[in-house]
C-alpha cells in the first residue's frame, strides 16, 4: 500500500496561522492535510513564544506588584523562586494548549503529518519518504530568530528567545541585545526573577516605530530598575570566557562582563529552504513570499500567510490571513481589508497601539489631531498605582473618525481592543466619548481621550471649547 496522500488543501506549518487555515478549510468542507516538522502543534507562538512568555510575564507581574505594595504599607518577604516548578507550570500551560489544538485537529479530521515538508512540484510536497499531492496549498512556515555576527551563538550562555524561555537559570548579570518586543519582555521576566539587566538597542529609543510618548513611561520605569539601558549602540563582539561573556559595544560604552546574553534583534522568514522554486513560487532575497490581498502567491493555487509573507510578525495577523486563505480556496470573495493590526508589548507597563501612529501620520503627512488623556487624572489608575499611563487617540480633523490609538499602562493590551473595534467600525471620537463606560475603570480613559478630542472633557481642563448647542 502506498504511503502517498492527496489533500484538497495542504497546509505547511502548524502555528496560529497554519492551524487556523487548516481548521477553517476543514469547516468549509475541504479535505485538509497539515504538515508540521515538530511533534507538537502550535508553532513558535504556542510552544516557544507568545504563550510561555505570557506565563512567565504573569509571574513577573505578581512579583513586581508584591514589591510595589511595600510602598503602600503591606510588605511581603523576598520571593523564593523554585525554577523547576516555575518551568513545569509554564510547560503545563503550553501542553494544555498544544494538546487542545491536536484535539481540534482530530475532531475536524484534519490529517496531521509530522516531518519537514519540501515542495517537489506545483502540486506535490515531500515529507520524509512520503509524497503529498494537493489541489491547493497554504505556506505558513513562520520565521526564526536572527543571529548576529561576532557573537558565539553556540555558547549556551548566549540565548535566543526560545533558549531564554527555557529558564536554564537566573544569571546574575544579563545583557539583552535588542530593545524591541522580545528583548523587553524577556528583560521584564529576568529582572523580576532577580537578574541585573542591561539592554542595548541600536535605535534612538526602545521599541523603535512606537510613538515616543508611549515608550517614555516604560523607559522611565525600567531605567530605575535595570543596571543600564544603552541606546544608539550595538554589540561589536562577545568573547566567551570561563568567568563570563566579555562584551564590547559599538559606540562609547565601556566593555562589560555578563553571565548570560539574550539576543533579540528581530526575526527572519522561513521561506528559503522549502523548495518553493520547484512549485514556481517566487521568494524574495530575504526569504519572504510575496502575496496579494487574497493571500495568493504568484502561483494561483498556492497561498502564503503569517510571518513568511512579511508585515508585522504577529500571530493575530497570521490568523486573520489564514481565514482569508482558507475562504478564498473555498471560493469565497474575501480579501485583506483590516484597518488596523494591534501591536502590544507585554512589558510592565504594557504598551499598545492600533491603526496609525503619530510618527506615521507625521511621516506620511496625514492630517490628524492628537488627543491625550493622562492617567494621572484617572481615579482607577491612581488606585492601582498606575498613574504613569496615558491613552491617546488620533482623529481625522474632517470626519472626526478615529484613525489610530495608543495606550501605555496596566492592561494596555486589553484596553486597545475597544479602539481597534472603533477603527474597524468607522467610529468617530463622539461615538467613543458618548459610549457609557463603567466608572471607575481604565477603559474610561478611552472615552476621556475622545472627550479631549471633542473638547467636552470635564475630568481635565479642556484645551478647546466645544461648540455651543
Ligand atoms: P523587534 O524588531 O521587535 O526588535 C528588535 C530590536 O533589536 C529593534 O529595536 C532593533 O532596533 C534592535 N536591533 C537590531 N539589531 C541590533 C543590534 N545589532 N544591536 C542592538 N539592537 C539591535 O524584534 P524582536 O523583539 O526580536 O521580535 C521579533 C518579532 O516577533 C517582531 O516582529 C515582533 O513583532 C514579534 N513579537 C511580538 C511580540 C508581541 O507582540 N508582544 C512579542 C514577541 C515578538
XYZ file of C-alpha atoms in Angstrom, residues 3-449:
447
model
C 2.008 5.945 1.828
C 1.205 8.775 -0.546
C -1.562 11.152 0.402
C -3.778 13.504 -1.554
C -5.199 16.664 0.007
C -7.612 19.200 -1.345
C -5.760 21.638 0.875
C -2.221 21.171 2.149
C -1.095 23.423 4.963
C 2.643 23.664 5.659
C 3.302 24.785 9.229
C 1.035 24.498 12.273
C 1.461 27.846 14.048
C -1.580 30.024 14.745
C -1.707 30.848 11.012
C -1.359 27.250 9.835
C -3.787 25.607 12.251
C -6.392 28.355 11.746
C -6.177 27.906 7.958
C -6.440 24.118 8.391
C -9.460 24.284 10.704
C -11.296 26.937 8.667
C -10.738 24.978 5.446
C -11.951 21.764 7.125
C -15.029 23.577 8.463
C -15.750 24.694 4.911
C -15.891 21.042 3.853
C -12.411 20.571 2.411
C -10.030 17.627 2.997
C -7.011 19.007 4.793
C -3.508 17.700 5.460
C -1.419 19.679 7.938
C 2.351 19.153 7.833
C 4.486 20.092 10.839
C 8.159 19.333 11.485
C 7.822 19.280 15.282
C 5.843 16.702 17.305
C 3.744 19.383 18.960
C 1.300 21.589 17.018
C 1.085 25.347 17.595
C 4.329 26.662 16.115
C 6.565 29.227 17.779
C 3.647 31.094 19.366
C 2.260 28.235 21.442
C 5.456 26.289 22.061
C 8.287 28.791 22.396
C 6.824 32.276 22.008
C 3.643 34.152 22.931
C 2.216 31.641 25.384
C 5.194 30.541 27.517
C 6.384 34.168 27.632
C 2.976 35.287 28.906
C 3.035 32.597 31.592
C 6.399 33.914 32.815
C 5.308 37.547 32.457
C 2.325 36.784 34.648
C 4.656 35.594 37.403
C 6.885 38.639 36.843
C 3.859 40.894 37.294
C 2.868 39.247 40.555
C 6.422 39.673 41.870
C 6.533 43.336 40.774
C 3.140 44.081 42.334
C 4.088 42.389 45.593
C 7.252 44.510 45.651
C 5.315 47.710 44.935
C 2.798 47.187 47.734
C 5.579 47.720 50.283
C 5.177 51.438 49.464
C 1.517 51.157 50.478
C 2.008 49.611 53.868
C 1.990 45.904 53.003
C 5.298 44.083 52.746
C 5.915 40.562 51.533
C 9.083 38.564 52.052
C 11.551 38.358 49.167
C 10.162 35.683 46.833
C 11.799 32.278 46.811
C 11.969 31.037 43.262
C 11.829 27.341 42.511
C 12.902 27.396 38.864
C 11.952 23.761 38.252
C 8.412 24.348 39.491
C 8.089 27.593 37.534
C 9.317 25.874 34.368
C 6.932 22.981 34.937
C 3.992 25.351 35.361
C 4.874 27.233 32.159
C 5.307 23.928 30.285
C 1.941 22.774 31.622
C 0.211 25.827 30.171
C 1.856 25.133 26.806
C 0.906 21.443 26.908
C -2.732 22.214 27.616
C -2.906 24.476 24.606
C -0.948 22.337 22.160
C -2.986 19.327 23.293
C -6.106 21.388 22.681
C -5.008 22.194 19.130
C -4.338 18.494 18.429
C -7.808 17.694 19.744
C -9.372 20.325 17.486
C -7.488 18.852 14.503
C -8.720 15.342 15.308
C -12.307 16.499 15.751
C -12.212 18.017 12.285
C -10.479 15.011 10.707
C -7.537 17.155 9.677
C -4.739 14.708 8.892
C -1.518 15.728 10.616
C 1.806 14.580 9.137
C 4.962 15.031 11.163
C 8.088 15.878 9.210
C 9.931 18.536 7.282
C 8.000 19.404 4.111
C 9.637 20.339 0.804
C 7.870 21.195 -2.431
C 8.877 18.990 -5.330
C 6.443 20.436 -7.864
C 3.457 22.809 -8.185
C 1.135 20.111 -6.780
C 3.484 17.972 -4.705
C 5.249 18.116 -1.360
C 7.715 15.604 0.038
C 7.581 14.785 3.754
C 10.319 12.276 4.587
C 9.629 9.347 2.279
C 6.002 10.295 1.678
C 4.573 12.476 -1.035
C 1.533 14.656 -0.501
C -0.178 15.814 -3.659
C -2.571 18.721 -3.339
C -5.048 20.912 -5.184
C -4.291 23.984 -3.057
C -1.552 24.786 -0.563
C -1.019 27.330 2.187
C 2.558 28.117 3.212
C 2.580 29.065 6.898
C 6.164 28.363 7.879
C 6.775 31.405 10.069
C 10.114 32.893 10.989
C 13.242 32.303 13.072
C 15.442 34.463 15.278
C 18.162 36.454 13.512
C 21.695 35.635 14.669
C 24.301 38.373 14.993
C 27.876 38.128 13.720
C 30.602 38.437 16.371
C 28.565 36.510 18.938
C 29.254 32.874 19.878
C 25.692 31.607 19.365
C 26.784 28.028 20.161
C 27.758 29.002 23.734
C 24.851 28.004 25.974
C 25.066 31.307 27.860
C 24.113 33.082 24.610
C 20.374 32.654 24.214
C 17.679 33.451 21.707
C 14.086 33.808 22.899
C 13.499 30.033 22.751
C 16.502 29.345 24.990
C 15.603 32.181 27.349
C 12.067 30.800 27.812
C 13.608 27.501 28.928
C 14.798 29.328 32.079
C 18.081 27.427 32.317
C 18.968 29.516 35.396
C 18.833 33.098 36.587
C 22.049 34.838 35.596
C 23.383 37.449 37.986
C 24.148 39.884 35.192
C 22.215 39.647 31.954
C 22.677 41.579 28.718
C 19.680 41.835 26.395
C 20.652 42.781 22.838
C 17.694 44.472 21.130
C 15.155 46.705 22.857
C 12.168 45.538 20.833
C 9.221 43.325 21.814
C 11.089 40.147 22.690
C 14.078 41.841 24.310
C 11.961 43.967 26.635
C 9.578 41.137 27.557
C 12.484 38.839 28.412
C 14.186 41.664 30.320
C 10.980 42.095 32.325
C 10.883 38.379 33.245
C 14.545 38.061 34.194
C 14.523 41.339 36.151
C 11.587 40.119 38.227
C 13.359 36.811 38.842
C 16.389 38.654 40.201
C 18.870 39.235 37.344
C 20.646 42.582 36.947
C 19.615 43.542 33.436
C 21.313 45.719 30.813
C 19.589 46.459 27.492
C 21.458 47.594 24.389
C 19.414 48.960 21.475
C 20.627 50.183 18.097
C 17.917 52.826 17.626
C 17.483 56.110 19.492
C 14.595 54.753 21.585
C 13.254 51.468 22.878
C 10.579 49.838 20.642
C 11.558 51.855 17.573
C 8.500 52.703 15.486
C 6.326 53.253 18.538
C 5.390 56.835 19.450
C 7.932 58.270 21.936
C 5.254 59.433 24.412
C 4.062 55.816 24.720
C 7.576 54.461 25.253
C 8.565 57.108 27.833
C 6.730 55.698 30.893
C 8.148 52.233 30.149
C 11.659 53.615 29.665
C 11.465 55.584 32.902
C 10.176 52.617 34.859
C 12.866 50.197 33.681
C 15.674 52.772 33.786
C 15.000 52.929 37.517
C 15.302 49.156 37.888
C 17.836 47.921 35.332
C 21.601 48.236 35.565
C 21.803 50.152 32.259
C 19.941 50.956 29.057
C 22.234 51.849 26.164
C 20.572 53.458 23.160
C 22.109 54.043 19.728
C 24.572 51.276 20.473
C 25.165 47.701 19.417
C 27.389 44.816 20.306
C 30.681 44.551 18.467
C 31.787 41.249 19.942
C 31.112 38.775 22.690
C 34.053 36.693 23.898
C 33.255 33.569 25.837
C 35.431 33.162 28.932
C 35.244 30.878 31.926
C 34.040 33.649 34.181
C 31.529 35.172 31.852
C 30.866 36.695 28.461
C 33.045 39.727 27.774
C 31.050 42.222 25.710
C 32.456 45.011 23.574
C 29.953 47.582 22.391
C 29.904 49.826 19.375
C 29.970 53.468 20.421
C 31.461 54.955 23.534
C 30.426 52.402 26.153
C 32.830 50.567 28.423
C 33.269 46.819 27.931
C 31.407 44.684 30.444
C 31.148 41.061 31.523
C 27.826 39.215 31.759
C 26.747 35.786 32.904
C 24.312 35.478 30.010
C 23.279 37.324 26.838
C 19.856 37.213 25.189
C 19.895 38.179 21.518
C 16.550 39.556 20.314
C 17.321 41.647 17.250
C 14.388 40.612 15.088
C 13.263 37.571 13.130
C 13.707 36.407 9.548
C 11.207 34.469 7.411
C 11.334 30.720 6.804
C 10.692 30.957 3.073
C 14.090 29.971 1.744
C 14.509 26.235 2.202
C 11.045 24.944 1.281
C 11.732 24.018 -2.336
C 9.243 26.681 -3.414
C 11.197 27.136 -6.656
C 10.047 23.625 -7.651
C 6.479 24.895 -7.341
C 7.365 28.059 -9.335
C 6.546 30.242 -6.308
C 8.540 33.487 -6.034
C 10.582 34.019 -2.866
C 12.449 37.291 -2.372
C 16.124 37.636 -1.422
C 15.311 37.801 2.289
C 13.124 34.684 2.230
C 9.701 36.407 2.191
C 6.969 35.018 -0.062
C 5.082 37.903 -1.722
C 1.264 37.619 -1.769
C -1.710 39.660 -2.972
C -4.676 40.783 -0.844
C -6.192 37.290 -1.183
C -3.002 35.750 0.222
C -2.217 34.261 -3.195
C 1.409 33.860 -4.252
C 2.312 34.304 -7.924
C 1.000 30.732 -8.331
C -2.788 30.970 -8.008
C -3.415 27.759 -6.083
C -0.593 28.336 -3.571
C -1.252 30.795 -0.756
C 1.031 32.089 1.988
C 0.245 33.655 5.362
C 1.860 34.917 8.555
C 5.478 35.858 9.230
C 6.674 34.334 5.952
C 4.775 36.942 3.880
C 6.146 39.991 5.725
C 4.384 42.822 7.515
C 4.252 42.772 11.291
C 5.282 39.327 12.546
C 2.285 38.817 14.817
C 0.177 35.742 15.485
C -3.098 37.668 15.204
C -2.123 38.975 11.761
C -1.371 35.376 10.726
C -4.754 34.056 11.922
C -6.587 36.849 10.090
C -4.704 35.990 6.894
C -5.338 32.273 7.497
C -9.098 32.754 7.339
C -8.758 34.698 4.097
C -6.595 31.987 2.510
C -8.976 29.185 3.549
C -12.067 31.076 2.430
C -10.556 32.115 -0.912
C -9.663 28.450 -1.523
C -13.273 27.547 -0.720
C -14.428 30.064 -3.349
C -15.446 32.974 -1.112
C -14.970 36.548 -2.282
C -12.830 37.870 0.593
C -9.619 39.868 0.856
C -7.336 41.508 3.431
C -9.009 44.790 4.342
C -8.243 45.270 8.048
C -7.851 48.912 9.084
C -5.506 48.152 11.932
C -3.367 45.401 13.408
C -2.813 45.906 17.135
C 0.746 45.776 18.463
C 1.262 45.002 22.137
C 4.446 44.865 24.204
C 3.537 42.860 27.317
C 6.046 44.759 29.398
C 5.496 46.495 32.724
C 3.816 48.854 31.942
C 2.294 47.451 28.748
C 2.486 49.429 25.516
C -0.126 49.010 22.770
C -1.249 50.723 19.639
C -3.508 50.179 16.627
C -4.032 51.954 13.318
C -1.886 54.976 12.551
C 0.804 56.010 14.981
C 1.581 59.700 15.389
C 5.019 59.042 13.863
C 3.436 57.512 10.751
C 0.848 60.288 10.458
C 3.643 62.900 10.519
C 5.935 60.968 8.163
C 3.144 60.443 5.654
C 1.738 63.945 6.069
C -1.671 62.601 7.017
C -3.916 65.281 8.575
C -4.639 64.331 12.181
C -5.437 65.692 15.601
C -3.997 64.067 18.695
C -5.980 63.805 21.936
C -4.234 62.501 25.025
C -5.668 61.604 28.412
C -3.035 61.223 31.163
C -3.833 58.516 33.687
C -2.821 60.915 36.459
C -6.434 62.083 36.155
C -7.895 58.553 36.304
C -9.154 57.517 39.711
C -8.852 53.857 38.810
C -5.290 54.212 37.570
C -4.212 56.056 40.709
C -5.877 53.498 42.949
C -3.897 50.802 41.122
C -0.635 52.745 41.404
C -0.646 53.001 37.611
C -0.732 56.753 37.153
C 2.152 56.797 34.677
C -0.124 55.585 31.861
C -1.736 57.524 29.067
C -4.380 56.954 26.425
C -4.131 58.681 23.093
C -6.384 58.911 20.056
C -5.563 60.146 16.579
C -8.595 61.698 14.923
C -9.216 62.787 11.328
C -9.824 66.556 11.600
C -12.535 66.499 8.901
C -14.567 63.369 9.612
C -13.644 63.181 13.338
C -13.118 59.450 12.794
C -10.606 57.618 14.932
C -7.620 56.739 12.723
C -5.251 55.462 15.392
C -4.872 54.855 19.100
C -2.054 54.236 21.547
C -2.073 53.268 25.198
C 0.688 52.771 27.752
C -0.132 51.465 31.208
C -1.528 48.465 33.048
C -3.637 46.244 30.757
C -2.947 48.419 27.695
C -3.000 45.243 25.599
C -6.616 44.582 26.610
C -7.723 48.217 26.515
C -6.546 48.752 22.943
C -9.243 46.324 21.680
C -12.023 48.874 22.053
C -10.194 51.375 19.866
C -9.493 48.622 17.327
C -13.212 47.922 17.098
C -13.873 51.663 16.781
C -11.387 51.849 13.944
C -12.955 48.900 12.087
C -16.479 50.261 12.598
C -15.537 53.755 11.398
C -16.370 55.250 14.811
C -15.746 58.927 15.360
C -14.477 60.444 18.596
C -18.008 61.340 19.657
C -19.079 57.687 19.355
C -16.354 56.675 21.794
C -16.979 59.636 24.096
C -20.740 59.048 24.246
C -20.403 55.334 24.942
C -21.061 54.968 28.654
C -18.018 53.365 30.257
C -18.188 51.925 33.751
C -16.646 54.054 36.477
C -14.033 53.661 37.797
C -12.235 51.657 35.090
C -9.144 52.034 32.987
C -11.395 51.684 29.932
C -12.882 55.073 30.815
C -9.615 56.629 29.673
C -10.575 55.791 26.068
C -13.800 57.778 26.423
C -11.922 60.569 28.210
C -9.381 60.783 25.362
